[in-house]
Structures are given as structure tokens and as C-alpha cells.
XYZ file of C-alpha atoms in Angstrom:
378
model
C -33.516 -60.558 38.494
C -32.377 -57.176 39.733
C -31.136 -58.358 43.114
C -28.990 -61.110 41.711
C -27.802 -59.429 38.514
C -24.916 -57.538 40.220
C -23.706 -60.751 41.803
C -23.518 -62.496 38.462
C -21.168 -59.825 37.134
C -18.479 -61.620 39.107
C -18.293 -64.284 36.419
C -17.937 -61.929 33.463
C -14.172 -62.189 33.196
C -14.005 -65.824 34.168
C -16.358 -67.016 31.431
C -13.836 -66.246 28.726
C -11.122 -68.326 30.372
C -10.829 -71.888 29.196
C -10.726 -74.334 32.097
C -10.555 -77.635 30.273
C -9.396 -80.527 32.399
C -7.232 -83.365 31.069
C -8.971 -86.704 30.903
C -7.866 -89.032 33.693
C -5.678 -91.985 32.794
C -7.977 -94.995 32.990
C -5.437 -97.508 31.717
C -5.216 -100.322 34.246
C -3.776 -103.800 34.031
C -6.022 -106.669 35.110
C -4.686 -108.693 38.003
C -5.005 -112.443 38.508
C -8.216 -112.033 40.484
C -9.850 -110.079 37.667
C -8.849 -112.706 35.121
C -10.220 -115.479 37.316
C -13.485 -113.636 37.862
C -14.183 -112.931 34.194
C -13.168 -116.459 33.227
C -15.555 -117.844 35.819
C -18.406 -115.765 34.411
C -17.840 -117.194 30.935
C -17.808 -120.729 32.317
C -21.271 -120.208 33.857
C -22.817 -120.294 30.392
C -26.525 -121.149 30.461
C -26.622 -121.120 34.263
C -26.148 -117.355 34.357
C -29.850 -116.788 34.983
C -29.840 -118.840 38.179
C -26.597 -117.246 39.342
C -27.935 -113.763 38.676
C -31.148 -114.419 40.606
C -29.111 -115.636 43.551
C -26.926 -112.549 43.391
C -29.920 -110.193 43.326
C -31.199 -111.890 46.476
C -27.753 -111.690 48.043
C -27.481 -107.982 47.242
C -30.846 -107.302 48.854
C -29.885 -109.266 51.939
C -26.533 -107.489 52.216
C -28.227 -104.109 52.007
C -30.752 -105.060 54.693
C -27.850 -106.095 56.936
C -26.135 -102.776 56.293
C -23.140 -104.359 54.576
C -22.649 -101.619 51.998
C -19.464 -102.963 50.484
C -20.851 -106.447 49.930
C -23.894 -104.804 48.370
C -21.705 -102.842 45.988
C -19.515 -105.827 45.102
C -22.574 -107.974 44.409
C -24.176 -105.370 42.144
C -20.956 -105.045 40.183
C -20.841 -108.783 39.659
C -24.462 -108.721 38.489
C -23.513 -106.098 35.901
C -20.859 -108.494 34.578
C -23.396 -111.307 34.350
C -26.045 -109.107 32.709
C -24.090 -106.401 30.859
C -26.922 -105.896 28.330
C -29.619 -105.307 30.929
C -30.098 -101.545 31.532
C -32.093 -102.230 34.699
C -28.912 -103.515 36.351
C -27.173 -100.153 35.988
C -30.312 -98.235 36.879
C -30.882 -100.211 40.064
C -27.228 -100.107 41.076
C -26.989 -96.359 40.466
C -30.152 -95.724 42.470
C -28.848 -97.686 45.442
C -25.474 -95.980 45.327
C -26.773 -92.433 44.921
C -29.799 -92.632 47.203
C -29.890 -95.610 49.560
C -26.208 -96.095 50.327
C -25.309 -92.392 50.313
C -28.021 -91.730 52.892
C -26.249 -94.010 55.364
C -23.485 -91.459 55.950
C -23.865 -88.284 58.020
C -20.838 -86.606 56.431
C -21.574 -84.544 53.316
C -18.333 -85.559 51.586
C -19.020 -89.277 52.018
C -22.587 -88.902 50.759
C -21.279 -86.914 47.812
C -18.825 -89.713 46.964
C -21.634 -92.259 46.668
C -23.829 -89.876 44.708
C -21.091 -89.397 42.119
C -20.461 -93.146 42.085
C -24.118 -93.667 41.189
C -23.840 -91.223 38.310
C -20.702 -92.970 37.082
C -22.595 -96.270 37.096
C -25.195 -94.788 34.745
C -22.453 -93.447 32.496
C -20.739 -96.843 32.424
C -24.058 -98.420 31.487
C -24.482 -95.932 28.644
C -21.057 -96.855 27.298
C -22.046 -100.521 27.251
C -25.534 -99.780 25.900
C -25.146 -96.645 23.757
C -28.515 -97.142 22.045
C -30.562 -97.506 25.234
C -32.871 -94.563 25.974
C -33.782 -95.552 29.528
C -30.300 -94.909 30.920
C -30.297 -91.450 29.353
C -33.634 -90.749 31.002
C -32.205 -92.020 34.282
C -29.345 -89.548 33.925
C -31.836 -86.735 33.252
C -33.741 -87.606 36.420
C -30.465 -87.944 38.314
C -29.495 -84.408 37.337
C -32.945 -83.126 38.218
C -32.845 -84.592 41.720
C -29.264 -84.994 42.898
C -28.105 -81.488 41.916
C -30.561 -80.195 44.503
C -28.140 -81.146 47.288
C -24.860 -81.870 45.447
C -24.609 -79.398 42.541
C -20.822 -78.992 42.503
C -20.001 -82.696 42.780
C -22.513 -83.740 40.129
C -21.510 -80.972 37.714
C -17.845 -81.869 38.049
C -18.640 -85.502 37.238
C -20.869 -84.519 34.320
C -18.173 -82.216 33.029
C -15.902 -85.192 32.518
C -18.776 -86.979 30.763
C -20.342 -84.208 28.654
C -17.633 -81.566 28.471
C -16.560 -82.480 24.956
C -20.159 -82.344 23.728
C -20.564 -78.627 24.476
C -17.465 -76.464 24.959
C -19.412 -73.389 26.084
C -21.234 -75.308 28.791
C -17.919 -76.895 29.779
C -16.365 -73.472 30.344
C -19.334 -72.152 32.333
C -19.248 -75.252 34.547
C -15.589 -74.447 35.134
C -16.620 -70.961 36.244
C -19.241 -72.375 38.607
C -16.738 -74.766 40.158
C -14.204 -71.962 40.593
C -16.833 -69.805 42.286
C -17.461 -72.682 44.667
C -13.750 -73.265 45.281
C -13.098 -69.578 46.024
C -15.729 -69.328 48.773
C -14.382 -68.546 52.220
C -14.979 -70.877 55.142
C -18.029 -69.010 56.406
C -19.653 -69.034 52.975
C -18.910 -72.737 52.515
C -20.642 -73.494 55.803
C -23.636 -71.347 54.809
C -23.834 -73.015 51.389
C -23.641 -76.515 52.849
C -26.368 -75.657 55.354
C -28.550 -74.231 52.584
C -28.112 -77.285 50.371
C -28.779 -79.598 53.304
C -31.979 -77.902 54.477
C -33.352 -76.084 51.409
C -31.531 -77.302 48.322
C -31.109 -75.910 44.824
C -34.732 -76.525 43.901
C -35.751 -76.253 40.254
C -38.171 -73.385 40.887
C -36.003 -71.579 43.434
C -34.920 -68.674 41.238
C -38.353 -68.363 39.636
C -39.780 -67.692 43.080
C -36.869 -65.348 43.802
C -37.751 -63.382 40.666
C -41.290 -62.926 41.970
C -40.021 -61.787 45.369
C -37.531 -59.389 43.765
C -40.382 -57.846 41.753
C -42.205 -56.828 44.935
C -41.904 -53.341 46.327
C -39.106 -52.950 48.854
C -41.574 -52.655 51.716
C -43.516 -55.779 50.708
C -40.306 -57.726 50.168
C -38.931 -56.775 53.565
C -42.244 -57.627 55.186
C -42.432 -61.021 53.469
C -38.870 -61.986 54.340
C -39.158 -60.981 57.985
C -39.597 -64.043 60.273
C -42.335 -62.122 62.104
C -44.498 -62.470 58.985
C -45.245 -66.058 60.029
C -46.698 -64.855 63.323
C -49.425 -62.918 61.531
C -52.888 -64.298 60.853
C -53.892 -65.083 57.255
C -55.999 -61.934 57.307
C -53.012 -59.859 58.373
C -50.782 -61.463 55.761
C -53.330 -60.652 53.085
C -52.559 -61.105 49.402
C -48.854 -61.320 50.128
C -49.375 -64.452 52.191
C -51.557 -65.966 49.491
C -48.988 -65.278 46.765
C -46.270 -67.377 48.423
C -46.652 -70.643 50.307
C -45.078 -71.199 53.713
C -42.442 -73.405 52.064
C -41.620 -70.760 49.465
C -41.301 -68.103 52.154
C -38.889 -70.293 54.116
C -36.872 -70.934 50.960
C -36.661 -67.234 50.122
C -35.561 -66.229 53.613
C -32.756 -68.753 53.401
C -31.795 -67.746 49.849
C -31.833 -63.989 50.434
C -29.681 -64.412 53.550
C -26.764 -65.791 51.513
C -23.831 -63.630 50.468
C -23.360 -62.420 46.869
C -20.554 -64.948 46.338
C -22.741 -67.893 47.321
C -25.647 -66.584 45.247
C -23.373 -66.244 42.223
C -22.341 -69.893 42.496
C -25.933 -71.102 42.887
C -27.193 -69.026 39.956
C -24.505 -70.259 37.558
C -24.745 -73.855 38.788
C -28.511 -73.751 38.263
C -28.208 -73.042 34.534
C -25.360 -75.532 34.215
C -27.480 -78.363 35.618
C -30.474 -77.441 33.430
C -28.307 -77.381 30.305
C -26.699 -80.661 31.371
C -30.190 -82.167 31.419
C -30.577 -81.061 27.790
C -27.235 -82.612 26.835
C -27.931 -85.836 28.725
C -31.322 -86.616 27.194
C -30.760 -85.449 23.596
C -29.096 -88.701 22.355
C -32.132 -90.677 23.545
C -34.196 -89.206 20.697
C -32.232 -91.378 18.275
C -32.729 -94.552 20.316
C -35.458 -96.841 19.020
C -37.766 -97.578 20.589
C -38.161 -94.997 23.320
C -41.075 -93.720 25.339
C -42.716 -90.332 25.043
C -41.062 -89.343 28.329
C -37.855 -88.711 26.359
C -39.353 -85.918 24.250
C -41.126 -84.458 27.268
C -37.896 -84.473 29.279
C -35.943 -82.698 26.550
C -38.641 -80.096 25.939
C -38.999 -79.306 29.626
C -35.236 -79.073 30.137
C -34.877 -76.627 27.245
C -37.866 -74.624 28.467
C -36.291 -74.189 31.898
C -32.699 -73.705 30.737
C -33.618 -70.980 28.251
C -34.889 -68.810 31.109
C -31.624 -69.034 33.063
C -28.870 -68.451 30.508
C -26.134 -66.510 32.369
C -26.579 -62.839 31.439
C -22.837 -62.202 31.357
C -22.203 -64.494 28.407
C -21.077 -62.774 25.233
C -23.953 -61.706 22.996
C -22.907 -64.038 20.184
C -22.587 -66.965 22.582
C -26.026 -66.327 24.024
C -27.527 -66.113 20.527
C -25.936 -69.444 19.604
C -27.345 -71.122 22.718
C -30.802 -69.698 22.010
C -30.603 -70.905 18.398
C -29.720 -74.412 19.519
C -32.552 -74.386 22.044
C -35.024 -73.482 19.303
C -33.719 -76.296 17.114
C -33.964 -78.751 20.006
C -37.580 -77.773 20.687
C -38.530 -78.088 17.016
C -36.891 -81.513 16.743
C -38.350 -82.854 19.982
C -41.827 -81.474 19.245
C -42.023 -83.224 15.871
C -40.476 -86.395 17.285
C -42.951 -86.348 20.163
C -45.951 -86.108 17.854
C -44.674 -88.959 15.692
C -43.911 -91.047 18.764
C -47.320 -90.338 20.292
C -49.052 -91.364 17.066
C -47.184 -94.666 17.109
C -47.878 -95.300 20.770
C -51.474 -94.164 21.181
C -52.768 -92.740 17.928
C -54.341 -89.332 17.417
C -55.645 -89.059 20.959
C -52.149 -89.484 22.402
C -50.766 -86.983 19.892
C -53.450 -84.461 20.844
C -52.616 -84.904 24.523
C -48.914 -84.374 23.826
C -49.513 -81.202 21.824
C -51.920 -79.832 24.442
C -49.341 -80.449 27.177
C -46.626 -78.626 25.239
C -49.023 -75.784 24.411
C -49.582 -75.302 28.127
C -45.889 -75.631 29.040
C -44.644 -73.159 26.421
C -47.482 -70.665 26.727
C -45.138 -68.013 28.084
C -42.290 -68.785 25.673
C -43.662 -68.386 22.139
C -40.153 -67.724 20.846
C -39.375 -71.407 21.472
C -42.672 -72.937 20.359
C -44.751 -70.438 18.345
C -48.573 -70.705 18.614
C -48.870 -71.050 14.838
C -46.638 -74.137 14.929
C -48.854 -75.694 17.584
C -51.999 -74.880 15.613
C -50.564 -76.365 12.422
C -49.562 -79.523 14.274
C -53.078 -79.929 15.659
C -54.509 -79.626 12.159
C -52.086 -82.114 10.617
C -52.804 -84.712 13.303
C -56.402 -84.921 12.103
C -55.826 -84.707 8.355
């Protein structure tokens, strides 16, 4: 996008700098209380089911009473009683990142609970490495929570996924540095933007469309007075962008180049993180068709937002890996659909991907789609 391209030049030098962080020391020594607690859990034996049911009820009651710390402590105990149940981690993470975080007016305190929810999902994945549902939960977490907390979530994911992809790790480091280097006025503007608008998935797609307008049309659209005009006066310009999109663009285009640079880089980082988070779920058996769909959609979106200042060879490598990911997920999705719902389900899956990738034939060529449709009915 022409308007934003100059801003992104700010990261050109920073991308080549390695910003790897040392892993935190997680070595802790269990105290007497921890020993007593784990010993007590083992003693429960066959009565665990009754104890767990009681704890679920207690957690719900504590949350209704607003006792957040009892809620958290109870959920953690449930995870010790049912360490092989992915729903425990999913439910706990949801309550931490959404319900409990919403109780605090301060952004930093909400951010703390959001990151705690993500860490719960990651802990669950470590205990259940072959479970696909927790990977899908992480994908959805990235999709939704980076809207308001991009820096905090990316920093947490960097500790989790940084070793998986060194290039992404470095670009996340650039994004976090851009955020750290903002002056006080820009920080306040960014926080206000994230609070009221958010880093929506389609934000920069809409910005591309606005940037493509003539200067006069763009200025007219972004002027607050545009909303005072009748639909007839707004004409085609008013029909091309919804009221919500116009509000989003006014807020976005009012930000400084430094803030825009952070948002643009963070946007690709979160999309690529979604690719990294969901990819291992393809190897988990069984898994639902939502896994393939999630991976394909993440790649589709991420491929459009690769930072333009990356070295040519680096960009080519990312594009190559995206193509491989699409090919793998497309074949896996067809096979999975055939197992789940037969040829009709496979046809539906292929039709959906044909529609989604219509504008990106370099990722999913039309001839590949046509061949797949033929083979489904052979």
C-alpha cells in the first residue's frame, strides 16, 4: 500500500538484527504444600470424578461471586485432577483471557490475564502434545486476542514458537522494538486505537482499498463531515465502504507513521503465528476438518502481508513454505473430508477453498483444484 510503504522502511535495518531472548529459568523447587497437594491427588484414586465435579461447581460459584483468585486456584487444581482432558485447559484459558481479564479497567492488568490464558493453552499442549483441539484453540486465541493485545500476545508466542521459525522470531523482535520505541503520545494513541478499533484481520485490506482511491475521494471519505451527507450525496463512495469501515479508516489514517509501522509488522507476525500454531495439528489423529481450514486461511492471509522490507531471498523462502503448507493442507483436507463425510464433504471442502483462493492462484492453482475434483469422483 503506497501510503504505508514509506513507514515500513523504518524496519529495514532492524530486520537483519538478531534479537533472540534467553529462555527464562523455570527451575523451581517444590515446597511442602506442593508435595502435600500432589500426594493428596494421588490418594483420591477412583473418587477423582466426584472431586472434579465438585471443583467445577466451586469454580463456577467463585466466578459468579467475583472471587477471581479462588476461581483460578480451583481451575488449576482441576487441571491436576484431569491432566489428560483438553477441555480443562481450554475452559481455563478462556476464563483467564476473556472473562477474568474483562474485570479490570487497566490495560496492563487485562493484558496480564490474556497472556496467562495463552500460557494455559501452551501448558496443555505440553501435557497433550498429540491433541489437535488445543492447537485450534491457540489459533483462535491469536485470531481474537491480538486484536486488542498484539504486543503482549506476540511476546508470549515468541517464547513459545520462536525456535520453530527464526525469521518470524526476528521480525517479532522488530515489531516489539517498534512498540517499545514509541513516544508517550504515540503510546496513548495506540492504546486508544486498540481499545476502540483494534487490529482487525481485514483492517489493512480495507486500508489498501482506501489508499487506491484518488486523493480527492480519499480525503472526502475520511472527512467526518462525510457522515452528515445523505446516501445519495455519498454516492458510490458511501456504498463501497460501510459506516464501520469508514470509522476504522479515519482512526487508522490519523495515526503517526511510527504507530502504523508497528501495527503493519505486528499484523503479519500474528498471521504467521497462526500458521505456526496450527501446523502441528495436521499430524494429530483424529482431528476435525477445521484444522485444515484454519491452516489454509492463515496462510492465505499471511501471504498477502509479508513485510516488503525483508530480503528477497527471505521472502522467497517464506513464499515457498506457504505454497508447501497449502499443498499439504489441501490434500489432507480432502482425505479428512472423505473420511468424515464422504464425497459430498470433500466436494464442499474443495469448493470452499476454490472460493477462498480465487485471487491467489500462485498458492492454489486452478488446475490443482480441477484435478482434485476429478479424483474425488473416480
